[in-house]
Short mmCIF file of C-alpha atoms and ligand atoms in Angstrom, two decimals:
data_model
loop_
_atom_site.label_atom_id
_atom_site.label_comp_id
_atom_site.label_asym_id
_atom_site.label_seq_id
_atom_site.Cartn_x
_atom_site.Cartn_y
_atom_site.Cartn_z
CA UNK I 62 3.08 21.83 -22.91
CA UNK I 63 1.99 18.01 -23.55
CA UNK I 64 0.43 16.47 -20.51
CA UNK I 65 2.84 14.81 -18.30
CA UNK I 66 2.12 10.76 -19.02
CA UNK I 67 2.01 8.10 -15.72
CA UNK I 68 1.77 4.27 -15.82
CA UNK I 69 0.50 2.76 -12.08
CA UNK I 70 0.94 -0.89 -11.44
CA UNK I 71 -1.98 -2.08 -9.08
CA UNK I 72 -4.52 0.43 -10.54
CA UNK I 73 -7.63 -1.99 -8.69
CA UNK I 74 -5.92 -1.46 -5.36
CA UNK I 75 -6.11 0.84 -2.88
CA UNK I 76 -3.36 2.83 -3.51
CA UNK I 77 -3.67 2.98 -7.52
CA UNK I 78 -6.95 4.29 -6.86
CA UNK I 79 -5.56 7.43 -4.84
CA UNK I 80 -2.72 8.01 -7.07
CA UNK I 81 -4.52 7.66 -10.15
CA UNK I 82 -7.33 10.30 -8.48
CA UNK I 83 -4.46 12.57 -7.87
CA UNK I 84 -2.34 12.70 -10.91
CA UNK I 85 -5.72 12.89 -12.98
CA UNK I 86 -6.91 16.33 -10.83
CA UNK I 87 -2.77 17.18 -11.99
CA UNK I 88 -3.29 17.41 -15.20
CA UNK I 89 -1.47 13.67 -15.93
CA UNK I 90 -2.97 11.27 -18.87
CA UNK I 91 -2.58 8.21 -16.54
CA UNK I 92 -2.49 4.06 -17.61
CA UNK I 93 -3.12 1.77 -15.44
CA UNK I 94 -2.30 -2.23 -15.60
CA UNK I 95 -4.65 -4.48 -15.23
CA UNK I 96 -4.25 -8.13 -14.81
CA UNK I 97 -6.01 -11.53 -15.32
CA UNK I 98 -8.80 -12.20 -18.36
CA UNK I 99 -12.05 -11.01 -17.23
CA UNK I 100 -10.75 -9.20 -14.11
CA UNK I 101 -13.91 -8.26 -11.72
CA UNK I 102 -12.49 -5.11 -10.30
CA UNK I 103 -12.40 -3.48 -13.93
CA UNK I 104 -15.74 -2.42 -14.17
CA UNK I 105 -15.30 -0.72 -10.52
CA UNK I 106 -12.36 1.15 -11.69
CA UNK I 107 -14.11 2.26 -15.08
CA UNK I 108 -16.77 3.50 -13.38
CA UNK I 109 -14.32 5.07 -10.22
CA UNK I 110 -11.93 6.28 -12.78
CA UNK I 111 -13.38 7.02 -16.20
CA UNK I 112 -9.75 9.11 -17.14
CA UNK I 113 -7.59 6.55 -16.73
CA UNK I 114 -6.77 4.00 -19.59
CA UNK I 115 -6.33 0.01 -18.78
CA UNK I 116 -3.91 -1.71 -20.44
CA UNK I 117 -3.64 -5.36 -20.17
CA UNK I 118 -0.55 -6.98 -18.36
CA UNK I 119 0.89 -8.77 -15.08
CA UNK I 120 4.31 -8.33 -12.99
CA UNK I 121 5.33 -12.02 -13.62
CA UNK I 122 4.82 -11.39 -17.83
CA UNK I 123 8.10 -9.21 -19.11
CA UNK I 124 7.11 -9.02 -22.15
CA UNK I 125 3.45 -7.50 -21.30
CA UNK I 126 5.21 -4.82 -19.35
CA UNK I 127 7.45 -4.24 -22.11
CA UNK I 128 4.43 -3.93 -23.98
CA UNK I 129 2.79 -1.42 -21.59
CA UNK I 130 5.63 0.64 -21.67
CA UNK I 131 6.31 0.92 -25.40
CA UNK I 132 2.41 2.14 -25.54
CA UNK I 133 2.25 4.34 -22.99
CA UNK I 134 5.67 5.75 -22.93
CA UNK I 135 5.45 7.13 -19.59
CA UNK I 136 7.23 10.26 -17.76
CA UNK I 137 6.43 8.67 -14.21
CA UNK I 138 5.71 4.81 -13.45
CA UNK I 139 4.65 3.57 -10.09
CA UNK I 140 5.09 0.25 -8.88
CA UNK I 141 1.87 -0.46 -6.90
CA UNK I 142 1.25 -3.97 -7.85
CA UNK I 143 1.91 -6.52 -5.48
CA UNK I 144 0.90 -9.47 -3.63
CA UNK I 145 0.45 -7.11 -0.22
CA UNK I 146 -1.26 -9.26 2.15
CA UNK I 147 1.07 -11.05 4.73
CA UNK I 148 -0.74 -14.00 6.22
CA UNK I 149 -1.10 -15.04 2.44
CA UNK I 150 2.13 -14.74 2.03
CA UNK I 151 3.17 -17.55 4.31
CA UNK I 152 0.87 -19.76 2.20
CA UNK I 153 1.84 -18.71 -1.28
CA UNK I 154 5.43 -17.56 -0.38
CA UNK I 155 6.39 -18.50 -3.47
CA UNK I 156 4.05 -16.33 -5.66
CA UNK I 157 4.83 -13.80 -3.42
CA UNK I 158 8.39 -13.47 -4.20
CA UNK I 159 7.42 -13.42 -8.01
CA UNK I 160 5.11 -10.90 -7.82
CA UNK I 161 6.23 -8.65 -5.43
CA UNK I 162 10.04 -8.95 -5.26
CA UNK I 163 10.77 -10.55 -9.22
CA UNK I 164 7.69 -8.17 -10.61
CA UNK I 165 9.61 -4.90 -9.27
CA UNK I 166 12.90 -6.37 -11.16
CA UNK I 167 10.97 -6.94 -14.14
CA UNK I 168 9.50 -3.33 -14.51
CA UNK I 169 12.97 -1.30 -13.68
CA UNK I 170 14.61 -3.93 -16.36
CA UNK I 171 11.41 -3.12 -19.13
CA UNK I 172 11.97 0.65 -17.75
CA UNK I 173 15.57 0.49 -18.63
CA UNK I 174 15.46 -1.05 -21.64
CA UNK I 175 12.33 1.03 -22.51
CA UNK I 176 14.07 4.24 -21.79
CA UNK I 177 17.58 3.22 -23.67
CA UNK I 178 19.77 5.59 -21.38
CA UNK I 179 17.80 8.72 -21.93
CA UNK I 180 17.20 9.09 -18.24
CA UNK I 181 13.47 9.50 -19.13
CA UNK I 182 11.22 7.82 -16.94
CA UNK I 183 11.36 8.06 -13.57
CA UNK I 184 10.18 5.10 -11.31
CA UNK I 185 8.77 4.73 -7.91
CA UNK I 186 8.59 1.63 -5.91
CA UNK I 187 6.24 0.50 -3.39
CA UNK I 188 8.35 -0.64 -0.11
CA UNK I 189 7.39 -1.43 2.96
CA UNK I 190 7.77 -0.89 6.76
CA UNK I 191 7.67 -4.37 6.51
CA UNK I 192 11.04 -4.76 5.33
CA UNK I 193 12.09 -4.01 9.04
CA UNK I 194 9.96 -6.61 10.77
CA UNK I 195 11.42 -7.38 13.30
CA UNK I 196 12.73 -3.93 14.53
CA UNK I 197 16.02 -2.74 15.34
CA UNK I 198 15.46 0.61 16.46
CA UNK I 199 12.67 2.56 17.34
CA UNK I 200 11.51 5.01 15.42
CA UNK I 201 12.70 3.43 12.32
CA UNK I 202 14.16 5.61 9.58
CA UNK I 203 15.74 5.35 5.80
CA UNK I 204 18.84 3.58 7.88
CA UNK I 205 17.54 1.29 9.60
CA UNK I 206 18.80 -1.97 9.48
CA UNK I 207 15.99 -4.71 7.90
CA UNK I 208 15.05 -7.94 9.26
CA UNK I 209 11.63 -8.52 7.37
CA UNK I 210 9.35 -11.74 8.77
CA UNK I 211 7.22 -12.78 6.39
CA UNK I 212 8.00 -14.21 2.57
CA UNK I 213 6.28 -10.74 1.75
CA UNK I 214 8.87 -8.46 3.96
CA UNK I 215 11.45 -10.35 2.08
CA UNK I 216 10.15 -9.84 -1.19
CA UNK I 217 9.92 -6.43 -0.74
CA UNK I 218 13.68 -6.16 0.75
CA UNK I 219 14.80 -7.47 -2.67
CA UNK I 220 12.54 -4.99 -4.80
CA UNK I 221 14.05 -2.68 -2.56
CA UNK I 222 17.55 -3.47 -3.14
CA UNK I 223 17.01 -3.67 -7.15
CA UNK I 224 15.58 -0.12 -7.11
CA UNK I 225 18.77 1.09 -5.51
CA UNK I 226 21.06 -0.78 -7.64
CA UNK I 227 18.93 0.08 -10.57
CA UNK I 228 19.61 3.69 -9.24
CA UNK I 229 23.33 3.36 -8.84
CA UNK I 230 23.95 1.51 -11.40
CA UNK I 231 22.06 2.38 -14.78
CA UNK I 232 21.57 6.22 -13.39
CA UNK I 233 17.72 5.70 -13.36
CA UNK I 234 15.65 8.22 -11.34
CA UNK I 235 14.39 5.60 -9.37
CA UNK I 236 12.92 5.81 -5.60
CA UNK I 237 11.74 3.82 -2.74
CA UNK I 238 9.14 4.87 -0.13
CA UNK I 239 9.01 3.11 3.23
CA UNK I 240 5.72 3.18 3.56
CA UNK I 241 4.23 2.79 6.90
CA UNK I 242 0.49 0.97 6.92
CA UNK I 243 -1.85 3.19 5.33
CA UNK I 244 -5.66 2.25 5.40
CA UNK I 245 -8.51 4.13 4.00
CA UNK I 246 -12.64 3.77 3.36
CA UNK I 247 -10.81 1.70 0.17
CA UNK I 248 -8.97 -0.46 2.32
CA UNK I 249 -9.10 -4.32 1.34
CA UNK I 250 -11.39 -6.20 3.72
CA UNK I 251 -8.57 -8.91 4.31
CA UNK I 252 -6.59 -6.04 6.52
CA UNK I 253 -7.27 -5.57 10.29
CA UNK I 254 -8.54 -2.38 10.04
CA UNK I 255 -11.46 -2.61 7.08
CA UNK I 256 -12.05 -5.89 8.81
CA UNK I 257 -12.96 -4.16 12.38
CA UNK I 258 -14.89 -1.49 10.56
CA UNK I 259 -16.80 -3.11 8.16
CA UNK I 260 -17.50 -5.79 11.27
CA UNK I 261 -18.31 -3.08 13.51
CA UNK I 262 -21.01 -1.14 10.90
CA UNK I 263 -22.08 -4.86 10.87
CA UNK I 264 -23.07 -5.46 14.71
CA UNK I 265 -24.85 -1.78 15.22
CA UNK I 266 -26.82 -2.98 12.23
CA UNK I 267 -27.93 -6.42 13.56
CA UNK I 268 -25.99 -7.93 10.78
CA UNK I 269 -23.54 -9.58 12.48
CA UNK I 270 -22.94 -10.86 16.13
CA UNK I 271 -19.15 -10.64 16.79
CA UNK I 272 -15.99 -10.56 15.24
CA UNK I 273 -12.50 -12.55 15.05
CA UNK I 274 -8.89 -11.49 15.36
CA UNK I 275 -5.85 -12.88 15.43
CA UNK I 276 -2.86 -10.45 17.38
CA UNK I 277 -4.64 -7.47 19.28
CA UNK I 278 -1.48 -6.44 20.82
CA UNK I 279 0.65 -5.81 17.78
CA UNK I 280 1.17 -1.88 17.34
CA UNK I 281 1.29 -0.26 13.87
CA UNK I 282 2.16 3.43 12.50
CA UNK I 283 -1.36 3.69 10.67
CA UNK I 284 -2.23 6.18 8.56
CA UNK I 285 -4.79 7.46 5.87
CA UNK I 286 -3.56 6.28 1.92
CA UNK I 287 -4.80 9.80 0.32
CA UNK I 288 -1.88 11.45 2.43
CA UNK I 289 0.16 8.76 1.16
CA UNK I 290 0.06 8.58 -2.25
CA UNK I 291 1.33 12.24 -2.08
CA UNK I 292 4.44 11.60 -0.85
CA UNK I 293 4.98 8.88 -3.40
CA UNK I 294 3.90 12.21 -5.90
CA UNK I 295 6.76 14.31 -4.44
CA UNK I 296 9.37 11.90 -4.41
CA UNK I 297 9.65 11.66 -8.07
CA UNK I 298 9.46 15.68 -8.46
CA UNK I 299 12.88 16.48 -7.26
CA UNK I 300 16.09 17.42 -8.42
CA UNK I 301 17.64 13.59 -7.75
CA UNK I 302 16.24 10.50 -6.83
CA UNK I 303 16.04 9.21 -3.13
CA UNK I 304 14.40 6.67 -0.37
CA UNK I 305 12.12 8.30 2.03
CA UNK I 306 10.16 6.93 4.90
CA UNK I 307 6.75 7.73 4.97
CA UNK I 308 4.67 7.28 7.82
CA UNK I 309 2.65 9.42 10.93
CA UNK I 310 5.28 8.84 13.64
CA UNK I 311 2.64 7.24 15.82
CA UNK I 312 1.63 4.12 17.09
CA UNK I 313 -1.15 2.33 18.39
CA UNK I 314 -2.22 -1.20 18.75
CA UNK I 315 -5.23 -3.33 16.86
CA UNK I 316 -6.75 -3.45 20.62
CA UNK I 317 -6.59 0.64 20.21
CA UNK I 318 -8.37 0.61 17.13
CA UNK I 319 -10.75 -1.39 18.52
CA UNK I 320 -11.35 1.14 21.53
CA UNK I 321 -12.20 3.78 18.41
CA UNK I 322 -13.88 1.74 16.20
CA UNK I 323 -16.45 0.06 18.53
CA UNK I 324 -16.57 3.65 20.49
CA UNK I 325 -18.44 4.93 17.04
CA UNK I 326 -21.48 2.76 17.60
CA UNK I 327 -21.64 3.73 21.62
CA UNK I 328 -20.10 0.68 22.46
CA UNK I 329 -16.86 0.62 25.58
CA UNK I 330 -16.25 -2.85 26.41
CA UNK I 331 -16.00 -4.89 23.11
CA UNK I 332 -14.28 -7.59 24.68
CA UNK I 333 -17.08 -9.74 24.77
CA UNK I 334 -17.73 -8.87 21.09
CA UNK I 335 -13.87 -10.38 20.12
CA UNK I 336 -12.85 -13.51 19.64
CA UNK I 337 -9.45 -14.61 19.46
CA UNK I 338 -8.77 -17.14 16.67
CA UNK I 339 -5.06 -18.80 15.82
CA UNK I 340 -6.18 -19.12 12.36
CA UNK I 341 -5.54 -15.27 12.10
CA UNK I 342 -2.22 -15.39 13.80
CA UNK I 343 1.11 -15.26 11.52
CA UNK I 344 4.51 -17.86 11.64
CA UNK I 345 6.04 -14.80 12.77
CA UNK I 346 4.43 -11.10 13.81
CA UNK I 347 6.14 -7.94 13.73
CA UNK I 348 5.03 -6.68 16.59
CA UNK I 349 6.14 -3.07 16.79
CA UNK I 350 6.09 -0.25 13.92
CA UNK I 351 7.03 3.64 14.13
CA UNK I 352 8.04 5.60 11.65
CA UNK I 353 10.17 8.55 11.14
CA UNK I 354 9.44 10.74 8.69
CA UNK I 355 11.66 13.90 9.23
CA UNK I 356 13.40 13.11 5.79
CA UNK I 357 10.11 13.45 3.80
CA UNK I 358 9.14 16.40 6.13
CA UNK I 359 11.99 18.26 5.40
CA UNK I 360 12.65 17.20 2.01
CA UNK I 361 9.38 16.72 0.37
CA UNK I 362 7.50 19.22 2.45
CA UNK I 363 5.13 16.36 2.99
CA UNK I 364 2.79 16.01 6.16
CA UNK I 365 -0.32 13.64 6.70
CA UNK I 366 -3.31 15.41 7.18
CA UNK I 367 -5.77 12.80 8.57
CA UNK I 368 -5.28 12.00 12.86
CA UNK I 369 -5.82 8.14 13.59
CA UNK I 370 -8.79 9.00 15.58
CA UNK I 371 -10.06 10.69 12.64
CA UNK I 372 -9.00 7.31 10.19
CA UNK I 373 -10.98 5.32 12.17
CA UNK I 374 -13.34 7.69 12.49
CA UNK I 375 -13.73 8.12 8.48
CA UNK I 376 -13.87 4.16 8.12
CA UNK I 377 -16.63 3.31 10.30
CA UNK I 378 -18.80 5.80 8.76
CA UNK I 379 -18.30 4.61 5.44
CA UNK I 380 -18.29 0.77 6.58
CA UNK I 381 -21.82 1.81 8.35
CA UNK I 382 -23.21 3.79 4.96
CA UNK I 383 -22.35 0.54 2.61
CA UNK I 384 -24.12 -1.36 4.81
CA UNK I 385 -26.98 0.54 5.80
CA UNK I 386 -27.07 0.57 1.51
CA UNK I 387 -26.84 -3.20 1.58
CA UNK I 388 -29.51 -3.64 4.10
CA UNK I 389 -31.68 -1.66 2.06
P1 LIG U 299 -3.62 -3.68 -2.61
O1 LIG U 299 -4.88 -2.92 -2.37
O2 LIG U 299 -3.51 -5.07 -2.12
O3 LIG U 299 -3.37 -3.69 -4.20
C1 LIG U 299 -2.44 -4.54 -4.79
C2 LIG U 299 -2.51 -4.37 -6.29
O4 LIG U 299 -1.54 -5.25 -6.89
C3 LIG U 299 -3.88 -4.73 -6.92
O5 LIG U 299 -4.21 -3.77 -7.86
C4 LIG U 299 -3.59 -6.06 -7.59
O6 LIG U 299 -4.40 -6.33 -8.71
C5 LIG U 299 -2.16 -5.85 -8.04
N1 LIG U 299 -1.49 -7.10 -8.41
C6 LIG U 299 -1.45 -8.26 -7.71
N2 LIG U 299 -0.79 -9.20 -8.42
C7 LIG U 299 -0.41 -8.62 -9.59
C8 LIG U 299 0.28 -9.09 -10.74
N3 LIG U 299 0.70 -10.34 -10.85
N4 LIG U 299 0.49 -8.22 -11.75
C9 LIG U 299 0.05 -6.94 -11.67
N5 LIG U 299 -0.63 -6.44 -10.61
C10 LIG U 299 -0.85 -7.28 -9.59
O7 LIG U 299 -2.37 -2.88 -2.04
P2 LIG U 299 -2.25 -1.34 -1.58
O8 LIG U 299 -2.60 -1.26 -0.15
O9 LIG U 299 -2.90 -0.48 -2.57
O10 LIG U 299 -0.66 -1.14 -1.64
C11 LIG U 299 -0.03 -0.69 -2.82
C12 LIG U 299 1.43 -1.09 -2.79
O11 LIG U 299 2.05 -0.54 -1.64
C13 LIG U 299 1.68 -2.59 -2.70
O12 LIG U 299 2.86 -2.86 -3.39
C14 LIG U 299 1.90 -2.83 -1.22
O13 LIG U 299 2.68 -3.99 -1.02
C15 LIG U 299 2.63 -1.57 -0.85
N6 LIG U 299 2.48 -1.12 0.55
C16 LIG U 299 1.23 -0.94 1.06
C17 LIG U 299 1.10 -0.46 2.37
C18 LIG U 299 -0.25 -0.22 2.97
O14 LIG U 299 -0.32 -0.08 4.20
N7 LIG U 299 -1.32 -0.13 2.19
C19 LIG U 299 2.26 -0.16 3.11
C20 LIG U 299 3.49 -0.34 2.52
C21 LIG U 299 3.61 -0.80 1.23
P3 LIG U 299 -5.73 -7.24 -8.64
O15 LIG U 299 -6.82 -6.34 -8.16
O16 LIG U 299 -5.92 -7.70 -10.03
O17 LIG U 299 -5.45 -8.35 -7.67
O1 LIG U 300 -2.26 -6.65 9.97
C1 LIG U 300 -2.85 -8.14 13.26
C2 LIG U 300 -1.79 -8.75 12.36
O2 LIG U 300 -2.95 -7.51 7.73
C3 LIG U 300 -1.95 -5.67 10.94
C4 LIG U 300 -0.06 -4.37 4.36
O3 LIG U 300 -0.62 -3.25 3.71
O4 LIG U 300 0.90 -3.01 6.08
C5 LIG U 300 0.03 -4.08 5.85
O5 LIG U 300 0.50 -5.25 6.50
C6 LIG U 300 -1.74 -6.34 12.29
C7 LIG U 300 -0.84 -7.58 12.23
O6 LIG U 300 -1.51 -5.41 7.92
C8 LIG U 300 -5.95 -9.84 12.52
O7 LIG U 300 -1.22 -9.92 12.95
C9 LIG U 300 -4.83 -9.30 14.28
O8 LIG U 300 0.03 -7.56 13.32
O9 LIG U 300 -3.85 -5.29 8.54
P1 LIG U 300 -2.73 -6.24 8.48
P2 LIG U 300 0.07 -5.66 7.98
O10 LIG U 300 0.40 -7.09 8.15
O11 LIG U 300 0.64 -4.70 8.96
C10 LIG U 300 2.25 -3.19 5.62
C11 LIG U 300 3.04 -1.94 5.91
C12 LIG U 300 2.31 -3.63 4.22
O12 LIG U 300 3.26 -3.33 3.50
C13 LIG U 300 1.31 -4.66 3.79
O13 LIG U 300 1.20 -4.70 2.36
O14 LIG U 300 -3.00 -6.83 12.75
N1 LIG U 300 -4.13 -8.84 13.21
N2 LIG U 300 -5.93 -9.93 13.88
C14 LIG U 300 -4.81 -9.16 12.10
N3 LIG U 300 -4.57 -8.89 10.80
C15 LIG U 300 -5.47 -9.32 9.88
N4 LIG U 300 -5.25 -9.04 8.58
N5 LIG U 300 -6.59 -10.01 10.26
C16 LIG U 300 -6.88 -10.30 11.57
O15 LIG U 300 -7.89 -10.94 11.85
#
């Protein structure tokens, strides 16, 4: 039987990494898109991921992704790409909503088009636990209501929406996860948690004196992205398509990953160690997230492996390797 063929949007990030690793040990031939002319994380991801082949295009281009899609005529496509930071999407709202809610409309309509009716290709889309912002109910599940904060929450609420309706109306497999933060040695250095590592390997180097936050009391279902992208696997192996949360079902706060992360290098009272900056603190925080994942338990079979002590854990020793390499 001919290899099963997968297109990932957001191949450079941390996620597309992950995925792409996972599908490739599956047997998949996998394409990625990659954006921009000359873009520097290419050579990274040739090197990470000699298997998978690049193809040139961007979320806000239709008729790139068209493109993409004629060439590599996918089984599976994943909707990675996005503008996923939040604090820079209260500066750049506006690219925000392109990329990340109008990109996700522009690869189910290239999809849909693409596939003619066949029912072919089956599509997954990146949402986000921070489509409820502002939280209803706690846990929160595949029914709880949204109230995103941020001009990336809402972008995401829309992608969200089209993936349904793209669902319901056009019969596409297409699915949504809800996924719940998920960080990793991989993790971007603008997000809390590669931030506190990487500044934590820092200090018990000498390399740096302290470090600066924004919010240490907000609380957030963290967990590891290699447990993650399997979920986002599973969903588009069944029978019919579906939304499933995906998430640990715990919580903790920044100032508890702080009590783990500084506890690595023998340190107890980091206080003195952590400033508190505004310049880190968002128009509007979500202060509380919990997931719960009994859907994607019971449907999917699916379980995270890695404990949050043993995330932060993972990332401190990696953050202190790359910089004991650095030093060096
Ligand atoms: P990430 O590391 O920030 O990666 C984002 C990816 O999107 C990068 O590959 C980036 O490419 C690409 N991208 C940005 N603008 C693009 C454009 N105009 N056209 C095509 N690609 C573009 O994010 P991640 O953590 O892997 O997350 C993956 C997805 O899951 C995102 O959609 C994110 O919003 C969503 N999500 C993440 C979490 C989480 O906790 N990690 C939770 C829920 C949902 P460049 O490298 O070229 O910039
Ligand atoms: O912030 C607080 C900040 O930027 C976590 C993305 O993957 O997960 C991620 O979004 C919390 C927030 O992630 C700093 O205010 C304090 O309350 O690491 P973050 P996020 O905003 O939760 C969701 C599920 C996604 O979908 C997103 O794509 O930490 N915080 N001080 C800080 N955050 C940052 N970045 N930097 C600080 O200095």
């Amino acid at each position: 039987m001919a290899a099963k063929r997968a297109l990932v949007t957001g191949i450079t990030g941390q996620d597309g990494t992950y995925l792409a690793e996972l599908l490739l040990a599956k047997g998949y031939q996998v394409f990625g898109l990659i954006r921009g002319q000359n873009n520097p994380k290419r050579a990274m991801i040739e090197q990470m991921l000699p298997g998978v082949e690049l193809v040139e295009g961007d979320l806000t281009d239709m008729s790139s992704l068209l493109s993409t899609l004629e060439y590599s005529r996918p089984d599976e496509v994943y909707n990675l790409g996005a503008i996923s930071f939040v604090k820079l999407s209260f500066s750049q709202p506006e690219l925000t909503g392109n990329v990340t809610g109008l990109g996700a409309l522009r690869l189910l309509e290239a999809v849909r088009i693409i596939d003619g009716g066949k029912g072919h290709i089956r599509f997954y889309q990146a949402s986000s636990s921070e489509m409820f912002g502002k939280v209803r109910e706690t846990p929160q599940d595949e029914l709880t209501a949204f109230h995103p904060r941020s001009p990336y929450g809402v972008a995401k609420v829309y992608a969200h929406y089209m993936t349904m309706n793209y669902r319901e109306s056009y019969g596409l497999y297409a699915c949504s996860g809800i996924a719940f933060n998920h960080e990793s040695e991989r993790r971007g250095h603008e997000f809390v948690t590669r931030k506190i590592t990487s500044s934590v390997a820092r200090i018990s180097l000498g390399l740096q004196k302290d470090l600066t936050l924004g919010n240490v009391d907000a609380a957030r279902d963290w967990g590891h992205a290699a447990d993650f992208v399997e979920a986002f696997w599973l969903m588009l192996q069944q029978q019919s398509p579906d939304d499933y949360v995906v998430a640990t079902g715990e919580t903790h706060t920044v100032r508890d990953f702080l009590d783990l992360a500084f506890a690595e290098i023998g340190i107890d009272d980091w206080a003195p160690l952590v400033k508190k900056d505004a310049r880190f603190m968002r128009p509007a925080e979500v202060d509380l997230l919990v997931g719960d994942a009994s859907k994607a338990r019971q449907v999917l079979g699916w379980t995270p492996k890695v404990s949050f002590a043993d995330l932060v854990k993972r990332m401190v020793a990696a953050d202190i390797e790359i910089e004991k390499a650095r030093k060096a």
